[in-house]
Amino acid sequence: MSGHPRHPGGLPRPEHLPRTEALLLPLADRLLPLRPVEPGRPGGPGPHRPPRRPRPLRSAAHQVRAELRHAGKVFAAEALKQHRTMFGQPLVVASMLIWPLLQLAATYYTLHPIAAGSAAAARWPLAADPAKLLGFLATGALAWAFFFSLVQSAWNFSYERTTGTLELLFLSPAGRLVLMLANGAGALLQNAWLLTCFLGAAAFGFGSLQVAGCWTYPVVLLALLLPAMAWGALLNSLMVFSRDSTFVYTVLDDPMWFVGGVRLPVFALPGLLRVFGAALPLTGSLAVVRGALLERQDLAELAPALARLAVLCVLLLAGAVLALRLGEARAQRTGGLRLV
């Protein structure tokens, strides 16, 4: 067939085919007409599918709800873990009330005879009134319970390194900052709820509160809760990358209540200590709590202290995020869980 003339497309003409093929070709054309192959049959182009519609974009509100549900699960898991490991025993629950009350009584009976019977009452008139002095010290004890429970929580969080559970926490899909906040919030609620309820009931019972309105109570609660959580997030972020957290625990024990104005007014401290105290969220929270509960300050008078607390919360959270990123970057680079 190589010698036969061909069509321009390369096929031989029918008259140049062998005789048998020339006879069978018309018959094959009649019996096997060429039909377009249906989609989905062998040799066809495949099943016909409608064009895929673009997936609608999730709204910002839906994403926020999903993030909040995820954060709620992390908070609940951390609170349940701490309740099972540290706060589940009845003796521990009793100590959360008895120990702060013993400290409050010891401070009152130590400070009142000295302040009321000396020249200090001229500079600090509140010390001469037993009811006002007790309210001053009780608000200090309440705020101290909020913030020092976060120090204890961060100190306990560092033990995740030795128990081998820190790797599991970091391998989990939980957000790092959410995890730090959840650890602090779980310890805060379980440490401070009993003392808060007792002191609140006692203050109502004795009528020692001087408030401008019912809006005062949620403002006071937020002024304690939000800075304490930001404070706990920063401490957790620092201590989780620390091999020895005892030093930080010791520094934040007695020095913190002294410069924070828990048992003494801030104006009685030297100038340098007042600067250190202003850097602590405990000092700002105490200013709001005492102004709102004991001095009948309205929202306009509390606004500067609340603004300073908001700025301080943002700085604490930014410091927590920075510490987490530096620690994780160093861990990926060197394999060691250290901040510096």
PDB file of N, CA and C in Angstrom, residues 254-339:
ATOM      1  N   ASP A 254       6.002  38.849  98.440  1.00  0.00           N
ATOM      2  CA  ASP A 254       5.927  40.005  99.343  1.00  0.00           C
ATOM      3  C   ASP A 254       6.166  41.344  98.654  1.00  0.00           C
ATOM      4  N   PRO A 255       7.155  41.481  97.759  1.00  0.00           N
ATOM      5  CA  PRO A 255       7.340  42.795  97.113  1.00  0.00           C
ATOM      6  C   PRO A 255       6.115  43.273  96.345  1.00  0.00           C
ATOM      7  N   MET A 256       5.347  42.363  95.777  1.00  0.00           N
ATOM      8  CA  MET A 256       4.211  42.803  94.974  1.00  0.00           C
ATOM      9  C   MET A 256       3.112  43.410  95.834  1.00  0.00           C
ATOM     10  N   TRP A 257       2.795  42.793  96.984  1.00  0.00           N
ATOM     11  CA  TRP A 257       1.741  43.389  97.815  1.00  0.00           C
ATOM     12  C   TRP A 257       2.212  44.668  98.482  1.00  0.00           C
ATOM     13  N   PHE A 258       3.560  44.771  98.688  1.00  0.00           N
ATOM     14  CA  PHE A 258       4.057  45.978  99.339  1.00  0.00           C
ATOM     15  C   PHE A 258       3.964  47.193  98.415  1.00  0.00           C
ATOM     16  N   VAL A 259       4.458  47.067  97.170  1.00  0.00           N
ATOM     17  CA  VAL A 259       4.440  48.218  96.257  1.00  0.00           C
ATOM     18  C   VAL A 259       3.083  48.383  95.578  1.00  0.00           C
ATOM     19  N   GLY A 260       2.219  47.359  95.641  1.00  0.00           N
ATOM     20  CA  GLY A 260       0.913  47.452  95.001  1.00  0.00           C
ATOM     21  C   GLY A 260      -0.139  48.143  95.836  1.00  0.00           C
ATOM     22  N   GLY A 261       0.176  48.476  97.095  1.00  0.00           N
ATOM     23  CA  GLY A 261      -0.800  49.159  97.940  1.00  0.00           C
ATOM     24  C   GLY A 261      -1.858  48.244  98.505  1.00  0.00           C
ATOM     25  N   VAL A 262      -1.516  46.981  98.752  1.00  0.00           N
ATOM     26  CA  VAL A 262      -2.510  46.036  99.274  1.00  0.00           C
ATOM     27  C   VAL A 262      -2.822  46.333 100.742  1.00  0.00           C
ATOM     28  N   ARG A 263      -1.795  46.579 101.552  1.00  0.00           N
ATOM     29  CA  ARG A 263      -2.011  46.794 102.985  1.00  0.00           C
ATOM     30  C   ARG A 263      -1.604  48.184 103.443  1.00  0.00           C
ATOM     31  N   LEU A 264      -0.959  48.935 102.580  1.00  0.00           N
ATOM     32  CA  LEU A 264      -0.575  50.314 102.901  1.00  0.00           C
ATOM     33  C   LEU A 264      -0.932  51.195 101.714  1.00  0.00           C
ATOM     34  N   PRO A 265      -1.277  52.448 101.931  1.00  0.00           N
ATOM     35  CA  PRO A 265      -1.578  53.326 100.796  1.00  0.00           C
ATOM     36  C   PRO A 265      -0.328  53.587  99.967  1.00  0.00           C
ATOM     37  N   VAL A 266      -0.533  53.769  98.671  1.00  0.00           N
ATOM     38  CA  VAL A 266       0.601  53.953  97.761  1.00  0.00           C
ATOM     39  C   VAL A 266       1.329  55.255  98.049  1.00  0.00           C
ATOM     40  N   PHE A 267       0.598  56.288  98.488  1.00  0.00           N
ATOM     41  CA  PHE A 267       1.257  57.576  98.712  1.00  0.00           C
ATOM     42  C   PHE A 267       2.221  57.538  99.891  1.00  0.00           C
ATOM     43  N   ALA A 268       2.143  56.518 100.728  1.00  0.00           N
ATOM     44  CA  ALA A 268       3.061  56.398 101.859  1.00  0.00           C
ATOM     45  C   ALA A 268       4.404  55.801 101.453  1.00  0.00           C
ATOM     46  N   LEU A 269       4.537  55.339 100.212  1.00  0.00           N
ATOM     47  CA  LEU A 269       5.779  54.699  99.768  1.00  0.00           C
ATOM     48  C   LEU A 269       6.745  55.735  99.216  1.00  0.00           C
ATOM     49  N   PRO A 270       8.032  55.430  99.196  1.00  0.00           N
ATOM     50  CA  PRO A 270       8.997  56.318  98.530  1.00  0.00           C
ATOM     51  C   PRO A 270       8.723  56.411  97.030  1.00  0.00           C
ATOM     52  N   GLY A 271       9.287  57.449  96.403  1.00  0.00           N
ATOM     53  CA  GLY A 271       8.988  57.719  95.006  1.00  0.00           C
ATOM     54  C   GLY A 271       9.353  56.591  94.063  1.00  0.00           C
ATOM     55  N   LEU A 272      10.509  55.941  94.266  1.00  0.00           N
ATOM     56  CA  LEU A 272      10.925  54.860  93.373  1.00  0.00           C
ATOM     57  C   LEU A 272       9.985  53.664  93.476  1.00  0.00           C
ATOM     58  N   LEU A 273       9.539  53.358  94.695  1.00  0.00           N
ATOM     59  CA  LEU A 273       8.614  52.233  94.856  1.00  0.00           C
ATOM     60  C   LEU A 273       7.251  52.548  94.247  1.00  0.00           C
ATOM     61  N   ARG A 274       6.860  53.818  94.277  1.00  0.00           N
ATOM     62  CA  ARG A 274       5.589  54.178  93.623  1.00  0.00           C
ATOM     63  C   ARG A 274       5.673  53.966  92.109  1.00  0.00           C
ATOM     64  N   VAL A 275       6.850  54.190  91.533  1.00  0.00           N
ATOM     65  CA  VAL A 275       7.025  53.945  90.096  1.00  0.00           C
ATOM     66  C   VAL A 275       6.892  52.457  89.794  1.00  0.00           C
ATOM     67  N   PHE A 276       7.530  51.616  90.631  1.00  0.00           N
ATOM     68  CA  PHE A 276       7.384  50.175  90.437  1.00  0.00           C
ATOM     69  C   PHE A 276       5.920  49.747  90.619  1.00  0.00           C
ATOM     70  N   GLY A 277       5.276  50.335  91.596  1.00  0.00           N
ATOM     71  CA  GLY A 277       3.880  49.967  91.830  1.00  0.00           C
ATOM     72  C   GLY A 277       2.970  50.367  90.685  1.00  0.00           C
ATOM     73  N   ALA A 278       3.260  51.505  90.037  1.00  0.00           N
ATOM     74  CA  ALA A 278       2.421  51.943  88.922  1.00  0.00           C
ATOM     75  C   ALA A 278       2.520  51.001  87.735  1.00  0.00           C
ATOM     76  N   ALA A 279       3.624  50.245  87.630  1.00  0.00           N
ATOM     77  CA  ALA A 279       3.775  49.312  86.516  1.00  0.00           C
ATOM     78  C   ALA A 279       3.008  48.017  86.728  1.00  0.00           C
ATOM     79  N   LEU A 280       2.477  47.803  87.927  1.00  0.00           N
ATOM     80  CA  LEU A 280       1.736  46.565  88.206  1.00  0.00           C
ATOM     81  C   LEU A 280       0.244  46.773  87.969  1.00  0.00           C
ATOM     82  N   PRO A 281      -0.412  45.830  87.330  1.00  0.00           N
ATOM     83  CA  PRO A 281      -1.870  45.952  87.161  1.00  0.00           C
ATOM     84  C   PRO A 281      -2.622  45.874  88.480  1.00  0.00           C
ATOM     85  N   LEU A 282      -2.018  45.243  89.495  1.00  0.00           N
ATOM     86  CA  LEU A 282      -2.655  45.169  90.810  1.00  0.00           C
ATOM     87  C   LEU A 282      -2.917  46.560  91.378  1.00  0.00           C
ATOM     88  N   THR A 283      -1.985  47.485  91.200  1.00  0.00           N
ATOM     89  CA  THR A 283      -2.153  48.842  91.725  1.00  0.00           C
ATOM     90  C   THR A 283      -3.318  49.549  91.038  1.00  0.00           C
ATOM     91  N   GLY A 284      -3.397  49.443  89.714  1.00  0.00           N
ATOM     92  CA  GLY A 284      -4.498  50.086  88.998  1.00  0.00           C
ATOM     93  C   GLY A 284      -5.852  49.484  89.336  1.00  0.00           C
ATOM     94  N   SER A 285      -5.912  48.169  89.486  1.00  0.00           N
ATOM     95  CA  SER A 285      -7.180  47.536  89.845  1.00  0.00           C
ATOM     96  C   SER A 285      -7.624  47.964  91.244  1.00  0.00           C
ATOM     97  N   LEU A 286      -6.669  48.070  92.174  1.00  0.00           N
ATOM     98  CA  LEU A 286      -7.025  48.501  93.525  1.00  0.00           C
ATOM     99  C   LEU A 286      -7.540  49.934  93.543  1.00  0.00           C
ATOM    100  N   ALA A 287      -6.954  50.797  92.702  1.00  0.00           N
ATOM    101  CA  ALA A 287      -7.433  52.192  92.643  1.00  0.00           C
ATOM    102  C   ALA A 287      -8.890  52.240  92.194  1.00  0.00           C
ATOM    103  N   VAL A 288      -9.251  51.408  91.209  1.00  0.00           N
ATOM    104  CA  VAL A 288     -10.637  51.386  90.727  1.00  0.00           C
ATOM    105  C   VAL A 288     -11.561  50.767  91.776  1.00  0.00           C
ATOM    106  N   VAL A 289     -11.135  49.667  92.371  1.00  0.00           N
ATOM    107  CA  VAL A 289     -11.992  48.966  93.338  1.00  0.00           C
ATOM    108  C   VAL A 289     -12.279  49.847  94.553  1.00  0.00           C
ATOM    109  N   ARG A 290     -11.252  50.460  95.102  1.00  0.00           N
ATOM    110  CA  ARG A 290     -11.458  51.285  96.297  1.00  0.00           C
ATOM    111  C   ARG A 290     -12.214  52.569  95.969  1.00  0.00           C
ATOM    112  N   GLY A 291     -11.931  53.156  94.797  1.00  0.00           N
ATOM    113  CA  GLY A 291     -12.671  54.359  94.429  1.00  0.00           C
ATOM    114  C   GLY A 291     -14.145  54.078  94.197  1.00  0.00           C
ATOM    115  N   ALA A 292     -14.451  52.919  93.616  1.00  0.00           N
ATOM    116  CA  ALA A 292     -15.848  52.608  93.297  1.00  0.00           C
ATOM    117  C   ALA A 292     -16.619  52.088  94.500  1.00  0.00           C
ATOM    118  N   LEU A 293     -15.973  51.297  95.367  1.00  0.00           N
ATOM    119  CA  LEU A 293     -16.693  50.653  96.467  1.00  0.00           C
ATOM    120  C   LEU A 293     -16.642  51.436  97.774  1.00  0.00           C
ATOM    121  N   LEU A 294     -15.580  52.204  97.981  1.00  0.00           N
ATOM    122  CA  LEU A 294     -15.405  52.857  99.276  1.00  0.00           C
ATOM    123  C   LEU A 294     -15.512  54.372  99.224  1.00  0.00           C
ATOM    124  N   GLU A 295     -15.337  54.977  98.033  1.00  0.00           N
ATOM    125  CA  GLU A 295     -15.320  56.437  97.937  1.00  0.00           C
ATOM    126  C   GLU A 295     -16.436  56.999  97.070  1.00  0.00           C
ATOM    127  N   ARG A 296     -17.351  56.176  96.619  1.00  0.00           N
ATOM    128  CA  ARG A 296     -18.518  56.599  95.847  1.00  0.00           C
ATOM    129  C   ARG A 296     -18.127  57.410  94.599  1.00  0.00           C
ATOM    130  N   GLN A 297     -17.085  57.006  93.923  1.00  0.00           N
ATOM    131  CA  GLN A 297     -16.689  57.704  92.700  1.00  0.00           C
ATOM    132  C   GLN A 297     -17.581  57.274  91.549  1.00  0.00           C
ATOM    133  N   ASP A 298     -17.924  58.233  90.677  1.00  0.00           N
ATOM    134  CA  ASP A 298     -18.748  57.883  89.524  1.00  0.00           C
ATOM    135  C   ASP A 298     -17.846  57.487  88.358  1.00  0.00           C
ATOM    136  N   LEU A 299     -18.489  57.221  87.212  1.00  0.00           N
ATOM    137  CA  LEU A 299     -17.736  56.694  86.071  1.00  0.00           C
ATOM    138  C   LEU A 299     -16.756  57.716  85.510  1.00  0.00           C
ATOM    139  N   ALA A 300     -17.115  59.005  85.560  1.00  0.00           N
ATOM    140  CA  ALA A 300     -16.194  60.036  85.055  1.00  0.00           C
ATOM    141  C   ALA A 300     -14.937  60.113  85.922  1.00  0.00           C
ATOM    142  N   GLU A 301     -15.089  59.942  87.199  1.00  0.00           N
ATOM    143  CA  GLU A 301     -13.915  59.978  88.074  1.00  0.00           C
ATOM    144  C   GLU A 301     -13.057  58.725  87.922  1.00  0.00           C
ATOM    145  N   LEU A 302     -13.699  57.617  87.596  1.00  0.00           N
ATOM    146  CA  LEU A 302     -12.945  56.366  87.433  1.00  0.00           C
ATOM    147  C   LEU A 302     -12.335  56.228  86.041  1.00  0.00           C
ATOM    148  N   ALA A 303     -12.758  57.074  85.095  1.00  0.00           N
ATOM    149  CA  ALA A 303     -12.332  56.901  83.697  1.00  0.00           C
ATOM    150  C   ALA A 303     -10.808  56.925  83.533  1.00  0.00           C
ATOM    151  N   PRO A 304     -10.053  57.856  84.131  1.00  0.00           N
ATOM    152  CA  PRO A 304      -8.584  57.817  83.943  1.00  0.00           C
ATOM    153  C   PRO A 304      -7.954  56.512  84.422  1.00  0.00           C
ATOM    154  N   ALA A 305      -8.389  56.028  85.585  1.00  0.00           N
ATOM    155  CA  ALA A 305      -7.820  54.767  86.082  1.00  0.00           C
ATOM    156  C   ALA A 305      -8.211  53.590  85.182  1.00  0.00           C
ATOM    157  N   LEU A 306      -9.450  53.599  84.669  1.00  0.00           N
ATOM    158  CA  LEU A 306      -9.867  52.523  83.764  1.00  0.00           C
ATOM    159  C   LEU A 306      -9.093  52.577  82.455  1.00  0.00           C
ATOM    160  N   ALA A 307      -8.822  53.786  81.944  1.00  0.00           N
ATOM    161  CA  ALA A 307      -8.049  53.910  80.704  1.00  0.00           C
ATOM    162  C   ALA A 307      -6.625  53.392  80.895  1.00  0.00           C
ATOM    163  N   ARG A 308      -6.018  53.730  82.038  1.00  0.00           N
ATOM    164  CA  ARG A 308      -4.663  53.211  82.300  1.00  0.00           C
ATOM    165  C   ARG A 308      -4.668  51.693  82.413  1.00  0.00           C
ATOM    166  N   LEU A 309      -5.717  51.142  83.015  1.00  0.00           N
ATOM    167  CA  LEU A 309      -5.807  49.682  83.106  1.00  0.00           C
ATOM    168  C   LEU A 309      -5.945  49.048  81.728  1.00  0.00           C
ATOM    169  N   ALA A 310      -6.738  49.675  80.847  1.00  0.00           N
ATOM    170  CA  ALA A 310      -6.919  49.122  79.494  1.00  0.00           C
ATOM    171  C   ALA A 310      -5.592  49.125  78.733  1.00  0.00           C
ATOM    172  N   VAL A 311      -4.849  50.234  78.829  1.00  0.00           N
ATOM    173  CA  VAL A 311      -3.546  50.296  78.158  1.00  0.00           C
ATOM    174  C   VAL A 311      -2.597  49.244  78.723  1.00  0.00           C
ATOM    175  N   LEU A 312      -2.622  49.092  80.044  1.00  0.00           N
ATOM    176  CA  LEU A 312      -1.747  48.106  80.678  1.00  0.00           C
ATOM    177  C   LEU A 312      -2.118  46.687  80.257  1.00  0.00           C
ATOM    178  N   CYS A 313      -3.405  46.400  80.108  1.00  0.00           N
ATOM    179  CA  CYS A 313      -3.835  45.070  79.644  1.00  0.00           C
ATOM    180  C   CYS A 313      -3.320  44.796  78.234  1.00  0.00           C
ATOM    181  N   VAL A 314      -3.421  45.790  77.360  1.00  0.00           N
ATOM    182  CA  VAL A 314      -2.925  45.613  75.989  1.00  0.00           C
ATOM    183  C   VAL A 314      -1.422  45.345  75.989  1.00  0.00           C
ATOM    184  N   LEU A 315      -0.680  46.081  76.808  1.00  0.00           N
ATOM    185  CA  LEU A 315       0.765  45.863  76.883  1.00  0.00           C
ATOM    186  C   LEU A 315       1.100  44.483  77.437  1.00  0.00           C
ATOM    187  N   LEU A 316       0.353  44.027  78.438  1.00  0.00           N
ATOM    188  CA  LEU A 316       0.611  42.693  79.004  1.00  0.00           C
ATOM    189  C   LEU A 316       0.337  41.602  77.982  1.00  0.00           C
ATOM    190  N   LEU A 317      -0.763  41.727  77.238  1.00  0.00           N
ATOM    191  CA  LEU A 317      -1.064  40.714  76.222  1.00  0.00           C
ATOM    192  C   LEU A 317      -0.045  40.755  75.084  1.00  0.00           C
ATOM    193  N   ALA A 318       0.386  41.966  74.704  1.00  0.00           N
ATOM    194  CA  ALA A 318       1.416  42.066  73.668  1.00  0.00           C
ATOM    195  C   ALA A 318       2.721  41.424  74.149  1.00  0.00           C
ATOM    196  N   GLY A 319       3.060  41.627  75.416  1.00  0.00           N
ATOM    197  CA  GLY A 319       4.243  40.968  75.960  1.00  0.00           C
ATOM    198  C   GLY A 319       4.114  39.458  75.977  1.00  0.00           C
ATOM    199  N   ALA A 320       2.902  38.954  76.256  1.00  0.00           N
ATOM    200  CA  ALA A 320       2.687  37.500  76.240  1.00  0.00           C
ATOM    201  C   ALA A 320       2.852  36.939  74.836  1.00  0.00           C
ATOM    202  N   VAL A 321       2.293  37.625  73.836  1.00  0.00           N
ATOM    203  CA  VAL A 321       2.424  37.157  72.449  1.00  0.00           C
ATOM    204  C   VAL A 321       3.886  37.177  72.014  1.00  0.00           C
ATOM    205  N   LEU A 322       4.602  38.238  72.383  1.00  0.00           N
ATOM    206  CA  LEU A 322       6.016  38.338  72.017  1.00  0.00           C
ATOM    207  C   LEU A 322       6.835  37.224  72.668  1.00  0.00           C
ATOM    208  N   ALA A 323       6.574  36.951  73.941  1.00  0.00           N
ATOM    209  CA  ALA A 323       7.316  35.887  74.624  1.00  0.00           C
ATOM    210  C   ALA A 323       7.042  34.526  73.985  1.00  0.00           C
ATOM    211  N   LEU A 324       5.790  34.265  73.623  1.00  0.00           N
ATOM    212  CA  LEU A 324       5.465  32.988  72.996  1.00  0.00           C
ATOM    213  C   LEU A 324       6.159  32.844  71.640  1.00  0.00           C
ATOM    214  N   ARG A 325       6.164  33.899  70.851  1.00  0.00           N
ATOM    215  CA  ARG A 325       6.805  33.809  69.531  1.00  0.00           C
ATOM    216  C   ARG A 325       8.315  33.654  69.664  1.00  0.00           C
ATOM    217  N   LEU A 326       8.925  34.388  70.579  1.00  0.00           N
ATOM    218  CA  LEU A 326      10.369  34.245  70.756  1.00  0.00           C
ATOM    219  C   LEU A 326      10.725  32.850  71.262  1.00  0.00           C
ATOM    220  N   GLY A 327       9.942  32.347  72.212  1.00  0.00           N
ATOM    221  CA  GLY A 327      10.215  31.020  72.751  1.00  0.00           C
ATOM    222  C   GLY A 327      10.039  29.927  71.719  1.00  0.00           C
ATOM    223  N   GLU A 328       8.978  29.995  70.928  1.00  0.00           N
ATOM    224  CA  GLU A 328       8.755  28.966  69.900  1.00  0.00           C
ATOM    225  C   GLU A 328       9.787  29.061  68.790  1.00  0.00           C
ATOM    226  N   ALA A 329      10.166  30.286  68.411  1.00  0.00           N
ATOM    227  CA  ALA A 329      11.196  30.430  67.372  1.00  0.00           C
ATOM    228  C   ALA A 329      12.523  29.854  67.852  1.00  0.00           C
ATOM    229  N   ARG A 330      12.857  30.084  69.120  1.00  0.00           N
ATOM    230  CA  ARG A 330      14.099  29.513  69.640  1.00  0.00           C
ATOM    231  C   ARG A 330      14.011  27.991  69.735  1.00  0.00           C
ATOM    232  N   ALA A 331      12.830  27.486  70.110  1.00  0.00           N
ATOM    233  CA  ALA A 331      12.662  26.025  70.191  1.00  0.00           C
ATOM    234  C   ALA A 331      12.805  25.383  68.816  1.00  0.00           C
ATOM    235  N   GLN A 332      12.274  26.013  67.769  1.00  0.00           N
ATOM    236  CA  GLN A 332      12.424  25.462  66.420  1.00  0.00           C
ATOM    237  C   GLN A 332      13.876  25.545  65.935  1.00  0.00           C
ATOM    238  N   ARG A 333      14.597  26.550  66.430  1.00  0.00           N
ATOM    239  CA  ARG A 333      15.971  26.733  65.954  1.00  0.00           C
ATOM    240  C   ARG A 333      16.957  25.882  66.728  1.00  0.00           C
ATOM    241  N   THR A 334      16.761  25.736  68.064  1.00  0.00           N
ATOM    242  CA  THR A 334      17.753  25.044  68.892  1.00  0.00           C
ATOM    243  C   THR A 334      17.226  23.760  69.516  1.00  0.00           C
ATOM    244  N   GLY A 335      15.885  23.574  69.524  1.00  0.00           N
ATOM    245  CA  GLY A 335      15.321  22.380  70.151  1.00  0.00           C
ATOM    246  C   GLY A 335      15.134  22.491  71.641  1.00  0.00           C
ATOM    247  N   GLY A 336      15.440  23.636  72.231  1.00  0.00           N
ATOM    248  CA  GLY A 336      15.308  23.820  73.666  1.00  0.00           C
ATOM    249  C   GLY A 336      14.196  24.795  73.990  1.00  0.00           C
ATOM    250  N   LEU A 337      13.442  24.489  75.051  1.00  0.00           N
ATOM    251  CA  LEU A 337      12.345  25.360  75.457  1.00  0.00           C
ATOM    252  C   LEU A 337      12.869  26.402  76.431  1.00  0.00           C
ATOM    253  N   ARG A 338      13.525  27.399  75.888  1.00  0.00           N
ATOM    254  CA  ARG A 338      14.018  28.513  76.680  1.00  0.00           C
ATOM    255  C   ARG A 338      13.707  29.796  75.931  1.00  0.00           C
ATOM    256  N   LEU A 339      13.527  30.850  76.709  1.00  0.00           N
ATOM    257  CA  LEU A 339      13.185  32.122  76.076  1.00  0.00           C
ATOM    258  C   LEU A 339      14.412  32.809  75.509  1.00  0.00           C
TER     259      LEU A 339
END
